[in-house]
Amino acid sequence: LQFVESGGGMVQSGGSLRLSCRAPSVVTLDKFAIGWFRQVPGKEREKVSCIRRYSRSATVVDSVKGRFTTAEDSASNTVYLQMNNLKPEDTAFYQCAASTIVDDCTLHGMDYWGLGTQVTVSS
């Protein structure tokens, strides 16, 4: 299954971007936990957000809390990561991922990964 991200790019500090992660048409989002992850060269991949099914939650990690939110649109089979007040330290390669364990967004629990999109924030 191929999930496809879009919406990355270059933005100045304080700006906003919205990343999209579109699921393939043969599946529906409610069958997966959906996470956004990011990675910079030389560092480990970091989880940014997670949409869980059983707990019905959409959460982001503390480092982006108050600036990033995640949500989904079932009609378009798309999960979004809205990123506001971006900082240079948010510069990374962002990927969405899906887990068939619908409450699991741990890094090694993800079954499907998108190709990713680069986000660059200039100071």
mmCIF file of C-alpha atoms in Angstrom:
data_model
loop_
_atom_site.group_PDB
_atom_site.id
_atom_site.type_symbol
_atom_site.label_atom_id
_atom_site.label_comp_id
_atom_site.label_asym_id
_atom_site.label_seq_id
_atom_site.Cartn_x
_atom_site.Cartn_y
_atom_site.Cartn_z
ATOM 1 C CA LEU A 1 0.000 0.000 0.000
ATOM 2 C CA GLN A 2 1.365 3.401 -0.913
ATOM 3 C CA PHE A 3 0.479 6.453 1.092
ATOM 4 C CA VAL A 4 1.358 9.707 -0.666
ATOM 5 C CA GLU A 5 2.413 12.918 1.043
ATOM 6 C CA SER A 6 2.259 16.409 -0.347
ATOM 7 C CA GLY A 7 2.473 19.971 0.881
ATOM 8 C CA GLY A 8 6.084 20.305 1.871
ATOM 9 C CA GLY A 9 8.285 23.162 0.814
ATOM 10 C CA MET A 10 10.294 26.065 2.025
ATOM 11 C CA VAL A 11 8.886 28.666 4.396
ATOM 12 C CA GLN A 12 10.207 31.407 6.622
ATOM 13 C CA SER A 13 10.249 31.105 10.379
ATOM 14 C CA GLY A 14 6.788 31.806 11.750
ATOM 15 C CA GLY A 15 5.084 30.593 8.607
ATOM 16 C CA SER A 16 2.683 27.724 8.085
ATOM 17 C CA LEU A 17 2.428 24.632 5.953
ATOM 18 C CA ARG A 18 -0.135 21.885 5.709
ATOM 19 C CA LEU A 19 1.048 18.416 4.857
ATOM 20 C CA SER A 20 -1.345 15.897 3.351
ATOM 21 C CA CYS A 21 -1.158 12.121 3.443
ATOM 22 C CA ARG A 22 -3.507 10.405 1.063
ATOM 23 C CA ALA A 23 -4.322 6.748 1.591
ATOM 24 C CA PRO A 24 -4.752 4.450 -1.394
ATOM 25 C CA SER A 25 -8.345 4.125 -2.558
ATOM 26 C CA VAL A 26 -8.482 0.407 -1.784
ATOM 27 C CA VAL A 27 -8.404 1.073 1.972
ATOM 28 C CA THR A 28 -10.078 3.407 4.425
ATOM 29 C CA LEU A 29 -8.270 5.382 7.075
ATOM 30 C CA ASP A 30 -10.253 3.896 9.937
ATOM 31 C CA LYS A 31 -8.392 0.610 9.497
ATOM 32 C CA PHE A 32 -5.101 2.220 10.564
ATOM 33 C CA ALA A 33 -3.376 4.294 13.136
ATOM 34 C CA ILE A 34 -1.782 7.130 11.169
ATOM 35 C CA GLY A 35 1.366 8.850 12.296
ATOM 36 C CA TRP A 36 3.530 11.653 11.014
ATOM 37 C CA PHE A 37 7.255 11.283 11.510
ATOM 38 C CA ARG A 38 10.218 13.453 10.670
ATOM 39 C CA GLN A 39 13.915 12.957 10.292
ATOM 40 C CA VAL A 40 16.970 15.111 9.825
ATOM 41 C CA PRO A 41 20.273 13.700 8.592
ATOM 42 C CA GLY A 42 22.275 12.123 11.366
ATOM 43 C CA LYS A 43 19.359 11.901 13.769
ATOM 44 C CA GLU A 44 16.776 9.269 14.532
ATOM 45 C CA ARG A 45 13.351 9.453 13.000
ATOM 46 C CA GLU A 46 11.007 11.234 15.382
ATOM 47 C CA LYS A 47 7.281 10.790 15.784
ATOM 48 C CA VAL A 48 5.374 14.046 15.434
ATOM 49 C CA SER A 49 1.734 13.034 15.668
ATOM 50 C CA CYS A 50 -0.634 10.112 15.833
ATOM 51 C CA ILE A 51 -4.261 9.401 15.116
ATOM 52 C CA ARG A 52 -5.437 6.390 17.097
ATOM 53 C CA ARG A 53 -8.703 4.514 16.616
ATOM 54 C CA TYR A 54 -9.629 2.766 19.837
ATOM 55 C CA SER A 55 -8.749 5.753 21.946
ATOM 56 C CA ARG A 56 -10.175 8.086 19.292
ATOM 57 C CA SER A 57 -7.367 10.527 19.772
ATOM 58 C CA ALA A 58 -5.306 12.796 17.581
ATOM 59 C CA THR A 59 -2.166 13.863 19.396
ATOM 60 C CA VAL A 60 1.101 15.614 18.754
ATOM 61 C CA VAL A 61 4.367 15.414 20.644
ATOM 62 C CA ASP A 62 5.288 18.028 23.223
ATOM 63 C CA SER A 63 7.878 19.727 21.033
ATOM 64 C CA VAL A 64 5.204 20.823 18.555
ATOM 65 C CA LYS A 65 2.228 21.126 20.854
ATOM 66 C CA GLY A 66 0.410 24.399 20.369
ATOM 67 C CA ARG A 67 1.824 24.737 16.844
ATOM 68 C CA PHE A 68 0.976 21.498 15.014
ATOM 69 C CA THR A 69 -2.307 19.638 14.790
ATOM 70 C CA THR A 70 -3.325 16.502 12.957
ATOM 71 C CA ALA A 71 -6.735 15.670 11.566
ATOM 72 C CA GLU A 72 -8.311 13.527 8.906
ATOM 73 C CA ASP A 73 -10.925 13.836 6.220
ATOM 74 C CA SER A 74 -12.585 10.491 5.593
ATOM 75 C CA ALA A 75 -14.264 11.739 2.437
ATOM 76 C CA SER A 76 -10.928 12.293 0.749
ATOM 77 C CA ASN A 77 -9.127 9.511 2.618
ATOM 78 C CA THR A 78 -6.528 12.031 3.701
ATOM 79 C CA VAL A 79 -4.727 12.836 6.947
ATOM 80 C CA TYR A 80 -3.356 16.309 7.467
ATOM 81 C CA LEU A 81 -0.590 17.796 9.550
ATOM 82 C CA GLN A 82 -1.180 21.498 10.018
ATOM 83 C CA MET A 83 2.040 23.209 11.013
ATOM 84 C CA ASN A 84 1.888 26.772 12.270
ATOM 85 C CA ASN A 85 4.540 29.080 13.684
ATOM 86 C CA LEU A 86 7.223 26.968 12.086
ATOM 87 C CA LYS A 87 10.742 27.164 13.443
ATOM 88 C CA PRO A 88 14.077 26.343 11.814
ATOM 89 C CA GLU A 89 14.319 23.278 14.047
ATOM 90 C CA ASP A 90 11.203 21.900 12.336
ATOM 91 C CA THR A 91 13.266 21.505 9.173
ATOM 92 C CA ALA A 92 13.163 17.808 8.342
ATOM 93 C CA PHE A 93 11.987 15.161 5.953
ATOM 94 C CA TYR A 94 8.389 14.351 6.892
ATOM 95 C CA GLN A 95 6.666 11.051 6.269
ATOM 96 C CA CYS A 96 3.282 9.679 7.121
ATOM 97 C CA ALA A 97 2.951 6.059 8.126
ATOM 98 C CA ALA A 98 0.164 3.644 8.869
ATOM 99 C CA SER A 99 -0.135 0.808 11.325
ATOM 100 C CA THR A 100 -2.694 -1.976 11.164
ATOM 101 C CA ILE A 101 -2.573 -2.032 14.958
ATOM 102 C CA VAL A 102 -4.996 0.812 15.150
ATOM 103 C CA ASP A 103 -3.757 2.308 18.413
ATOM 104 C CA ASP A 104 -0.065 1.927 17.687
ATOM 105 C CA CYS A 105 2.089 4.760 16.382
ATOM 106 C CA THR A 106 5.411 3.482 17.605
ATOM 107 C CA LEU A 107 8.148 3.812 15.033
ATOM 108 C CA HIS A 108 8.729 0.121 14.587
ATOM 109 C CA GLY A 109 5.035 -0.676 14.622
ATOM 110 C CA MET A 110 4.250 1.128 11.381
ATOM 111 C CA ASP A 111 3.462 -1.144 8.465
ATOM 112 C CA TYR A 112 3.300 1.299 5.552
ATOM 113 C CA TRP A 113 5.331 4.422 4.852
ATOM 114 C CA GLY A 114 4.800 7.238 2.435
ATOM 115 C CA LEU A 115 7.570 8.513 0.196
ATOM 116 C CA GLY A 116 7.865 11.689 2.257
ATOM 117 C CA THR A 117 8.130 15.401 1.701
ATOM 118 C CA GLN A 118 10.794 17.909 2.683
ATOM 119 C CA VAL A 119 10.026 20.841 4.926
ATOM 120 C CA THR A 120 12.600 23.587 5.192
ATOM 121 C CA VAL A 121 12.170 26.536 7.533
ATOM 122 C CA SER A 122 14.534 29.453 7.133
ATOM 123 C CA SER A 123 15.331 31.881 9.924
#
